[in-house]
XYZ file of C-alpha atoms in Angstrom:
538
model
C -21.258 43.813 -52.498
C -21.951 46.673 -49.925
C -19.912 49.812 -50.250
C -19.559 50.539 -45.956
C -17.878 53.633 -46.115
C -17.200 56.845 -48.195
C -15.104 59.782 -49.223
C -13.308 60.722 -45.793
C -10.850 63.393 -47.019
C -8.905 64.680 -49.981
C -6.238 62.360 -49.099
C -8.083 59.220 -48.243
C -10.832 57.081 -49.164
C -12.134 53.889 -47.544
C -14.806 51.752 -49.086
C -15.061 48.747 -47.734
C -16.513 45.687 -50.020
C -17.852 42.493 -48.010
C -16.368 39.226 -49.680
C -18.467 36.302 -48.433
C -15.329 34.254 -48.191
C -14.968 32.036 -44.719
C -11.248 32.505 -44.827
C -11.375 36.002 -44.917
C -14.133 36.440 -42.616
C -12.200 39.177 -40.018
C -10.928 41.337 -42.593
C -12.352 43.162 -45.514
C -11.554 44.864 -48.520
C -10.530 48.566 -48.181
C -9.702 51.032 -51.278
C -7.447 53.385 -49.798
C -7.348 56.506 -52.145
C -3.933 58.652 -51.334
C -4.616 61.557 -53.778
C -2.082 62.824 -56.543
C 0.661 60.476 -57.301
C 4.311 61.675 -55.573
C 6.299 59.814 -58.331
C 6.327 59.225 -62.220
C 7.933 55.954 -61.438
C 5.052 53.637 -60.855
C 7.600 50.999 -59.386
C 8.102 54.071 -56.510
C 4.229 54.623 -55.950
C 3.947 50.915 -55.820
C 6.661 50.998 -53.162
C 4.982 53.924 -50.927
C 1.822 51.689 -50.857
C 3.897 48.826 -49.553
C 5.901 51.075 -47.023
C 2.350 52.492 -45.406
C 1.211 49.227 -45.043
C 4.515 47.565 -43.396
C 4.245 49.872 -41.065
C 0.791 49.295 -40.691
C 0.987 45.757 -40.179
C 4.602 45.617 -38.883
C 6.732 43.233 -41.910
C 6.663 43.434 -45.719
C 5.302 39.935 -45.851
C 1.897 40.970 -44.310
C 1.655 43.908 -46.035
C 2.407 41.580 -49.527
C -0.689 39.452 -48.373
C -2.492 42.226 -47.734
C -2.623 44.218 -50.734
C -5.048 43.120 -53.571
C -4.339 46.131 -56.060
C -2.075 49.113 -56.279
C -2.620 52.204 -58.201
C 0.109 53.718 -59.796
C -0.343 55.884 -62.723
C -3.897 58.034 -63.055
C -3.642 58.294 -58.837
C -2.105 56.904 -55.564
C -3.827 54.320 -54.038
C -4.487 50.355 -53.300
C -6.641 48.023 -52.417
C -6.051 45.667 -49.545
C -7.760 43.413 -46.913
C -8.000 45.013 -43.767
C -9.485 44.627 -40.436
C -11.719 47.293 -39.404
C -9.791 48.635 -36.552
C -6.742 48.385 -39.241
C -8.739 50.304 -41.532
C -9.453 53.373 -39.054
C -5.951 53.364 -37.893
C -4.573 53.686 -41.768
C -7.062 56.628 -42.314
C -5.900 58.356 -39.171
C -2.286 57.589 -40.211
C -2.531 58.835 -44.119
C -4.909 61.664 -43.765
C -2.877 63.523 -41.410
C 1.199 62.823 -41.440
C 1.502 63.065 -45.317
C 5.369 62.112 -44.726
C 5.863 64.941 -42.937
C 4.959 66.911 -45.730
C 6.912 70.499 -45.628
C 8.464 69.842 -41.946
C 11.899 71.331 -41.568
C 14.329 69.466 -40.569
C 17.688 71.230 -39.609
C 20.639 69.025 -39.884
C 23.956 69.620 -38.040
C 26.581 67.839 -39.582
C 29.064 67.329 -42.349
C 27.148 68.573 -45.159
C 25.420 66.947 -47.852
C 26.458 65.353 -51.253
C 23.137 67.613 -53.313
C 23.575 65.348 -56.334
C 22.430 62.268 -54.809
C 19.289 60.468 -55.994
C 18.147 61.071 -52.499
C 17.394 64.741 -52.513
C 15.836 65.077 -55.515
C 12.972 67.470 -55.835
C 10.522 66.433 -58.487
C 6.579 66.735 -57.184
C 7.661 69.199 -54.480
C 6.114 72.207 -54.110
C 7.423 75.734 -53.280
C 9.438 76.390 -49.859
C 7.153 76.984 -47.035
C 6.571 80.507 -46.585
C 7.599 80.425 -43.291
C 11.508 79.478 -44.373
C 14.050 82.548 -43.615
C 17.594 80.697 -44.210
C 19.781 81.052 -46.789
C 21.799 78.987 -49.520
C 25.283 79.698 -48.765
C 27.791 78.731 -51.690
C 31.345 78.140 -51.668
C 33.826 75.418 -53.457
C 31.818 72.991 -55.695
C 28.267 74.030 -53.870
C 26.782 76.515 -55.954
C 22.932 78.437 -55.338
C 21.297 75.487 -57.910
C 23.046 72.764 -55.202
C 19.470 73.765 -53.525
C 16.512 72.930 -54.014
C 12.797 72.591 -53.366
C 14.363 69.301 -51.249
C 17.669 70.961 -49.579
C 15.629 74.105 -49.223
C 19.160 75.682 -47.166
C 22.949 75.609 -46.081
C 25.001 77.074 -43.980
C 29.202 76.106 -43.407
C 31.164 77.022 -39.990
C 34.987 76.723 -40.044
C 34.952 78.746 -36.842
C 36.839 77.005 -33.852
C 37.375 73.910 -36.179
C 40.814 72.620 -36.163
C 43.115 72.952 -38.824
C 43.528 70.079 -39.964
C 40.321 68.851 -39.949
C 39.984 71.526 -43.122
C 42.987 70.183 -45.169
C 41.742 68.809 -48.445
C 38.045 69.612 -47.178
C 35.091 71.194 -49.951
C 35.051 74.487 -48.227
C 31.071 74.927 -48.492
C 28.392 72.579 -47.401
C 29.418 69.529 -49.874
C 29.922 66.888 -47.607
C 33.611 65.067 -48.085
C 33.212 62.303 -45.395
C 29.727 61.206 -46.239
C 28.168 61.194 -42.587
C 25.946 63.923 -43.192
C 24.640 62.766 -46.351
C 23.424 59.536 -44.648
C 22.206 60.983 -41.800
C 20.222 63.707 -43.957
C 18.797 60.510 -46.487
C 17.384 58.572 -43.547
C 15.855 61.426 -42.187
C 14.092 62.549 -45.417
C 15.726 60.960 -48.534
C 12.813 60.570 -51.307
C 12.313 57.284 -52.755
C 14.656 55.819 -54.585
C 14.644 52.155 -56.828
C 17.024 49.831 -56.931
C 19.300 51.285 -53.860
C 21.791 48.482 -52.517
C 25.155 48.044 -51.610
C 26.999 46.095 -53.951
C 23.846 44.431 -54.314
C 22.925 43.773 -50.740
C 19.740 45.272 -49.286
C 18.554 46.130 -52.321
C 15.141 47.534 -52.742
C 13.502 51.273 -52.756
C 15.511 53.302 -50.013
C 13.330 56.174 -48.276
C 14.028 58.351 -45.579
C 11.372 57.908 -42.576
C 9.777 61.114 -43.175
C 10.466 61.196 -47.608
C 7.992 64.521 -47.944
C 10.226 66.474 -45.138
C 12.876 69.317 -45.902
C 15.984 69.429 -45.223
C 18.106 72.425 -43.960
C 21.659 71.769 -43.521
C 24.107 73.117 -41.421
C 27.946 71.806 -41.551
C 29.999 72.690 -38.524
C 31.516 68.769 -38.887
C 34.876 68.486 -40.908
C 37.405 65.908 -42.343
C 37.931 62.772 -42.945
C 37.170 61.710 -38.809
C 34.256 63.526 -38.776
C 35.204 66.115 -36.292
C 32.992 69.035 -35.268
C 33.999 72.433 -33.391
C 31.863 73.553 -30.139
C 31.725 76.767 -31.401
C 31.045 76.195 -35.090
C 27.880 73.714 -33.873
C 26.359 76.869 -31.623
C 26.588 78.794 -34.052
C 24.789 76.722 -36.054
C 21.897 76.079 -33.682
C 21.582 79.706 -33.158
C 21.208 79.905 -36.723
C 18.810 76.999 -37.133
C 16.816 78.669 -34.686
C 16.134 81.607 -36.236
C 15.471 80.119 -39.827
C 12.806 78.224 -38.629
C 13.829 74.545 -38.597
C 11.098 72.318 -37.110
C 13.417 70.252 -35.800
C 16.793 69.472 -34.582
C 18.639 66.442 -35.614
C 22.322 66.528 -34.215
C 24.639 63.270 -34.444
C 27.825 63.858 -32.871
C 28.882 64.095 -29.418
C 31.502 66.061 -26.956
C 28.968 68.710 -27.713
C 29.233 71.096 -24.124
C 27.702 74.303 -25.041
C 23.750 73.155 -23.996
C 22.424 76.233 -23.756
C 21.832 76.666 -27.306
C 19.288 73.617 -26.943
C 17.536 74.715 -24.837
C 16.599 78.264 -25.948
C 16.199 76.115 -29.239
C 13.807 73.585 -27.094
C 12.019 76.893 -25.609
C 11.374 77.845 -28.800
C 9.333 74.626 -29.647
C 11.780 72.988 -31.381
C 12.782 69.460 -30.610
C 16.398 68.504 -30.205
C 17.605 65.096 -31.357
C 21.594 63.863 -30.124
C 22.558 60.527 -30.866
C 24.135 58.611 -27.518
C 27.372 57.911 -28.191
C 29.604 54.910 -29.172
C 31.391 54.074 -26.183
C 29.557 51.141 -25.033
C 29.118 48.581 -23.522
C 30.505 50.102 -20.621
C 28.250 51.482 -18.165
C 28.078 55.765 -17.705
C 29.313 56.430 -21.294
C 26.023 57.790 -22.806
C 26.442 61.411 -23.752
C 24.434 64.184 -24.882
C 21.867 64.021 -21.103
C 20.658 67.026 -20.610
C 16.800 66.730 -19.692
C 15.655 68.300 -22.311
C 16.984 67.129 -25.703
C 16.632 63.603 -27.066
C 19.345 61.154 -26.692
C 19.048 57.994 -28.817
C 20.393 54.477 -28.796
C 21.658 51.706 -31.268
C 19.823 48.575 -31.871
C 19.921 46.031 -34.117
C 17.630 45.208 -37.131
C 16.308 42.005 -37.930
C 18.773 41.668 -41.066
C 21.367 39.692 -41.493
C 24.037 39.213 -43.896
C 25.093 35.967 -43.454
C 28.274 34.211 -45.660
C 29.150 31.222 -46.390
C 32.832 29.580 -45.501
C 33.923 26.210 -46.922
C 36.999 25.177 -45.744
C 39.428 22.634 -47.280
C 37.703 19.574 -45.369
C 34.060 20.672 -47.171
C 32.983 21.827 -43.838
C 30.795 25.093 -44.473
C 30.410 27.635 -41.902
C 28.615 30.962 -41.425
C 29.632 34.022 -40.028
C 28.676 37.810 -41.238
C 29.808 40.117 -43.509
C 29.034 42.856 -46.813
C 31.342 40.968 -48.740
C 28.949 41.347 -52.088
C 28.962 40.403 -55.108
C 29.839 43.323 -56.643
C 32.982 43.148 -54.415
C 33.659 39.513 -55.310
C 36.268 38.625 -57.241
C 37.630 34.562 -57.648
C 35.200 33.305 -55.100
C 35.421 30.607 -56.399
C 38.879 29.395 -55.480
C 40.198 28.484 -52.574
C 43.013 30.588 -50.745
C 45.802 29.355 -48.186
C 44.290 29.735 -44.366
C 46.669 30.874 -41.685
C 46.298 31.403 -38.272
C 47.145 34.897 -36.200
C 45.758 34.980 -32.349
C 45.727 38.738 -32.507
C 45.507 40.871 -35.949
C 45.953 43.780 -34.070
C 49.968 42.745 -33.188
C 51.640 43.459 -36.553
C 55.098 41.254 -35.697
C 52.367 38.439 -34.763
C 50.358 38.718 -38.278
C 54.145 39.082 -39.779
C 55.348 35.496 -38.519
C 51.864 34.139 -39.847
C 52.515 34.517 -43.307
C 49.514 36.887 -44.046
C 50.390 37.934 -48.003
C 48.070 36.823 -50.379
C 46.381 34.399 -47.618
C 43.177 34.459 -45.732
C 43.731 35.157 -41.974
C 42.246 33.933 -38.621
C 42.295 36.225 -35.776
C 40.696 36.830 -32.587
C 39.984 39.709 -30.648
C 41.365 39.091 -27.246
C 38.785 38.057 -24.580
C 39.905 40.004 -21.489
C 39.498 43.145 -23.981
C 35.766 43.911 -25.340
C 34.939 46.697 -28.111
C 34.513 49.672 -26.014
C 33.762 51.641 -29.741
C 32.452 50.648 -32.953
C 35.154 49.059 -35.387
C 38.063 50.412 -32.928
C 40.063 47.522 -33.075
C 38.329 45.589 -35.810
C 39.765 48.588 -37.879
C 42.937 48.350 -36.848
C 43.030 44.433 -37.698
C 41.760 45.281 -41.200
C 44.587 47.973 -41.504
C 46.890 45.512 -40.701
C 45.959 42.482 -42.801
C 45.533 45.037 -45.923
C 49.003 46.217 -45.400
C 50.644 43.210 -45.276
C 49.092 41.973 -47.863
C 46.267 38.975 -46.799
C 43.615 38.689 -49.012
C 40.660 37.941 -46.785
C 39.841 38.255 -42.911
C 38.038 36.173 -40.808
C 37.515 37.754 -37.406
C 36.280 36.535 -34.268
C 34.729 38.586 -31.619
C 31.857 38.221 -28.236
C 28.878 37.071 -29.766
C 26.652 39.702 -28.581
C 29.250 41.844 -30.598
C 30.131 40.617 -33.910
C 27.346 40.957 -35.693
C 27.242 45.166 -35.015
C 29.722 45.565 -37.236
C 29.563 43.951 -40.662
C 30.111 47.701 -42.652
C 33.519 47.679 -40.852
C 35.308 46.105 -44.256
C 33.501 48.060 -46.693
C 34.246 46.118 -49.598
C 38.059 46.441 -48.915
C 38.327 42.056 -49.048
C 36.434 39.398 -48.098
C 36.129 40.323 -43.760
C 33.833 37.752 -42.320
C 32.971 38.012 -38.531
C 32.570 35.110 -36.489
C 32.039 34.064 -32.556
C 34.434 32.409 -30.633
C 32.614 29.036 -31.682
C 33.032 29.356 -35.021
C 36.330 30.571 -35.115
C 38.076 27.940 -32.565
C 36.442 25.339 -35.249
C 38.533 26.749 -37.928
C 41.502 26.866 -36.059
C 40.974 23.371 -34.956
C 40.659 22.727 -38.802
C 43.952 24.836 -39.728
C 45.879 22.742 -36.587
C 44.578 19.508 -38.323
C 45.567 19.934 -41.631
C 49.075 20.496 -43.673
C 47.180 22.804 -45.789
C 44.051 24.799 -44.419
C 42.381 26.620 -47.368
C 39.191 28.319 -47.147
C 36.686 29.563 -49.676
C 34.567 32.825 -48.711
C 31.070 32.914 -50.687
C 29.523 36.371 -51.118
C 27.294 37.322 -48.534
C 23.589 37.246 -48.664
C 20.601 39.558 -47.282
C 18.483 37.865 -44.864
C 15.220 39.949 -43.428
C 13.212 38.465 -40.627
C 15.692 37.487 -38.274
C 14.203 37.701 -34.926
C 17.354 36.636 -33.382
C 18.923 39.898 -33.975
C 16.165 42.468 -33.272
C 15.322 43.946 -31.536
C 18.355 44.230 -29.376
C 20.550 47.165 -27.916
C 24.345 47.587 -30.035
C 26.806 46.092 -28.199
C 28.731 49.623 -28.759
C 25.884 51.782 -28.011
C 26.629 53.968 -24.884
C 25.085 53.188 -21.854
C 23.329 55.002 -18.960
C 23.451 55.969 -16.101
C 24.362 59.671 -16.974
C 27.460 60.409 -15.230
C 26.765 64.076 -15.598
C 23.165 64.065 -14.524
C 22.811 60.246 -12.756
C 19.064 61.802 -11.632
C 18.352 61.558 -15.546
C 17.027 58.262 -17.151
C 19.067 57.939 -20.370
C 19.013 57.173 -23.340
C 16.067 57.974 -23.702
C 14.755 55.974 -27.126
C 16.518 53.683 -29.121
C 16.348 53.314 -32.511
C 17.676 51.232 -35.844
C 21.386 51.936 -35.992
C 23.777 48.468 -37.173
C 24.076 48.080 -41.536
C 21.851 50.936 -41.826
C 21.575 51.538 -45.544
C 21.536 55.227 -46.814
C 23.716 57.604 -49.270
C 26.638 58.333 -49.334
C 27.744 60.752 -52.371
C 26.179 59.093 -55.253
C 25.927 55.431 -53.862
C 24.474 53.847 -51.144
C 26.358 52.558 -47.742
C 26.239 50.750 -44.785
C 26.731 52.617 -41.591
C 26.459 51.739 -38.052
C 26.568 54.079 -34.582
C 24.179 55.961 -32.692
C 24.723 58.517 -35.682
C 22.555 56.236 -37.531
C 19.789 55.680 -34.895
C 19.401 59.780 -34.260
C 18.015 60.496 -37.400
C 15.043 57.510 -37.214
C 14.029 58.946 -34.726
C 14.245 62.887 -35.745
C 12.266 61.674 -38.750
C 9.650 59.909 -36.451
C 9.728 63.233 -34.726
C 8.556 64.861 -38.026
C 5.564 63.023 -38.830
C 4.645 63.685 -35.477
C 5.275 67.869 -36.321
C 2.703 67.276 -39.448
C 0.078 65.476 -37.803
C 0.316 67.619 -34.266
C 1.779 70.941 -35.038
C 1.486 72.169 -32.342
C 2.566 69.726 -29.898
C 5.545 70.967 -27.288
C 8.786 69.445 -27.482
C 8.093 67.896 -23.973
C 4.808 66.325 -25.296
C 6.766 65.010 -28.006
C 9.213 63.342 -26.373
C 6.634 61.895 -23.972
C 4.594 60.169 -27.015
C 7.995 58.578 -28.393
C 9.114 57.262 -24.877
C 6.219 55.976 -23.841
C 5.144 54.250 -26.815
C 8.449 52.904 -27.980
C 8.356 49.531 -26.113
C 5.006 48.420 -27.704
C 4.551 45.358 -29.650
C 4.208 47.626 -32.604
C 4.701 51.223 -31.660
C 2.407 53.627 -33.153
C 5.419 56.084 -33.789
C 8.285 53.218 -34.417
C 9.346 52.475 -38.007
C 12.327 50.892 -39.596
C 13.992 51.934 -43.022
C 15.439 50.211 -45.958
């Protein structure tokens, strides 16, 4: 065996061994040496091995082929086979981004939930120097809510309406949840055995796991609602702090100029684009010089199983999980409602205890996420139904599985699917139907990638000079905490902070790159077979 390379850093070491094997002739085998282990849990430094190389090689299943070896407990490291051009690419990537190692990331929001397993600070070192915010305490947040992970908070009631605040933590814990996923996909450290209800279950990481957060709550209530002046106030502080960057998403923002003397600054702004799609001039959040981010899809699916009365199974989608699941096995009465959303309709149908069929009228599309899906759920719940099956555009239905929640079995279904059940229900004295938990399904290149059907869409209206969105990013079933579980959540929300976290590894490996130069890499390398800044989350 001939040892082809050395020691190339303190962080990374390549030796390359030639194996003499005809099937293997184009790659070799690399020992990747990543310095001090991050974790105590060797199932979580296995797991960080696995994560550089997926986005190395673009899927989990290559990077499972791949690796020979991973080393988990004297050191970080692995073995793998490699191509050469693979190889110099990995030590590029791991000997400068370190996860974004000690980049501040300001988050304006709804808070954060400090307890969960995401923010946890163990193999962190001290606060960067350079950090001048504060902790700022209040009801059920108290100075040891921070730490060497949340290294700051600030809360702004200021302009907020009143009852936004009713039955709100007055400090920076986060009631609705939003903020706390937003923060964990940005930077959440690893964490084992995250799922919901069992689905997508696996290690859940924020994109840049070594980054710190600072967060800043000017976002209140139950709806999620944020005052104008509050958020300023917030940048301003942000600003002066010394946040690295700016991750903001929430919309009906007007007060811009805060951005930009942020931008001028050299930080980078982040807004997410807005829910109002598919319509055409929705996207929000377009001035030049911030960052406004699209929905797509993922290629995960959570497809369920339906078995009517007749044994005919279909699929549609849904998080109905196991841990939600209760008498699956039995069949329930099937009725039939043409629209969910028309409460004397769903009356006449006979919806207690039953499973109901309903459609979401075609002259109508979803102009927001959930909008009238959520209504229809609201409905069925109240009068008592005990499963939905809803049917929806195709190019819609599948952006919004988290819309049940675990609240009953809610499968969504095309117009295809649907029209055979009601055929079945027309056919029969009596229809019953028999909804299966739902199942996670990775690798479906069907779905992905593929612009939300709800994600806003350009032209600006305020600035139709301005190409926007300008990125889009993971944002349907995205999987991140939520107090001291783990959720689904889809919206543009979701899709801003991939791409604030790309935004940080970018900050650790060129520090001194200009917002503008920033944005420039992202955009321009986005639409690449496997961009060199693009990477997808648990």
């Amino acid at each position: 065996m001939d040892v082809r390379s050395a020691f190339t850093s303190t962080f990374l070491l390549l030796l390359a061994l030639w194996m003499p094997l005809p099937a293997l002739a184009s790659t070799e085998l690399y020992i990747v040496y990543m310095g001090e282990k991050k974790h105590d849990d060797p199932s979580l430094v296995i797991a960080s091995h696995h994560d550089v190389l997926t986005s190395l090689l673009g899927s989990k299943d290559e990077a499972l082929k791949s690796i020979v070896y991973s080393y988990k407990h004297g050191f970080s490291g692995f073995a793998a086979m490699l191509t050469e051009s693979q190889a110099e690419e990995l030590s590029s990537l791991l000997q400068r981004a370190r996860h974004g190692e000690d980049i501040i990331v300001g988050v304006v929001d709804s808070g954060i939930w400090p307890e969960s397993r995401s923010f946890d600070d163990r193999g962190y070192g001290p606060v960067p120097a350079r950090w001048k915010g504060t902790c700022e305490t209040g009801a059920e947040f108290n100075a040891s809510s921070c730490n060497r992970k949340i290294i700051g908070v600030r809360w702004y009631t200021g302009g907020v309406e009143a009852d936004a605040l009713q039955g709100e933590f007055m400090s920076a814990r986060d009631m609705g949840g939003h903020g706390t996923h937003v923060a964990s996909t940005i930077a959440g450290s690893p964490v084992r055995n995250a799922s919901s209800g069992g689905l997508a279950a696996g290690v859940a990481r924020g994109g840049a796991p070594r980054a710190r957060l600072a967060i800043y709550k000017a976002c209140w209530g139950a709806r999620t609602r944020c005052g104008g002046a509050a958020i300023l106030a917030a940048i301003d502080d942000a600003t002066n702090d010394g946040v690295d960057v700016l991750s903001l998403s929430l919309g009906g923002f007007e007060e811009f100029a805060g951005t930009l003397h942020a931008v001028a600054r050299g930080i980078p702004v982040v807004f997410s684009g807005m829910n109002d799609g598919p319509a055409p001039q929705t996207v929000r959040n377009t001035v030049p010089w911030v960052i406004t981010v699209a929905a797509t899809m993922m290629d995960r699916s959570f497809p369920t199983v339906m078995q009517l009365g007749n044994n005919e199974r279909l699929v549609g989608q849904s998080h109905y999980s196991d841990d939600a699941a209760v008498n699956t096995s039995e069949f329930r009465m099937l009725v039939h409602s043409r629209r969910c959303n028309n409460v004397t309709q769903l009356a006449s149908a006979n919806a207690s205890g039953n499973v109901v069929l309903c459609y979401e009228p075609s002259d109508t599309p979803f102009n927001h996420p959930g909008q009238k899906l959520g209504s229809a759920i609201d409905n069925v719940k109240n009068l008592g139904a005990k499963g939905l099956i809803f049917a929806g555009y195709s190019s819609n239905v599948l952006d919004r599985t988290d819309s049940c929640n675990g609240i009953m079995p809610c499968v969504l279904v095309d117009y295809e699917i649907a029209n055979r059940i009601a055929f079945y229900i027309a056919s029969t004295r009596s229809p019953v139907v028999r909804i299966s938990p739902a199942k996670s399904v990775v690798g479906d290149t069907v779905l992905s990638p593929r612009v939300a059907s709800f994600s806003a869409r350009g032209p600006s209206a305020e600035y139709p000079g301005i190409l926007k969105p300008d990125i889009a990013a993971p944002g349907v079933s995205i999987l991140a905490a939520v107090r001291n579980s783990y959720q689904f959540m889809s919206g543009t929300s979701m899709a801003c902070p991939h791409v604030s976290a790309i935004i940080a590894l970018l900050k650790s490996i060129h520090p001194d790159w200009s917002p503008a130069m920033i944005k420039s890499a992202i955009i321009t390398t986005g639409m690449s077979s496997r961009p060199r800044y693009s990477i997808n989350f648990t």
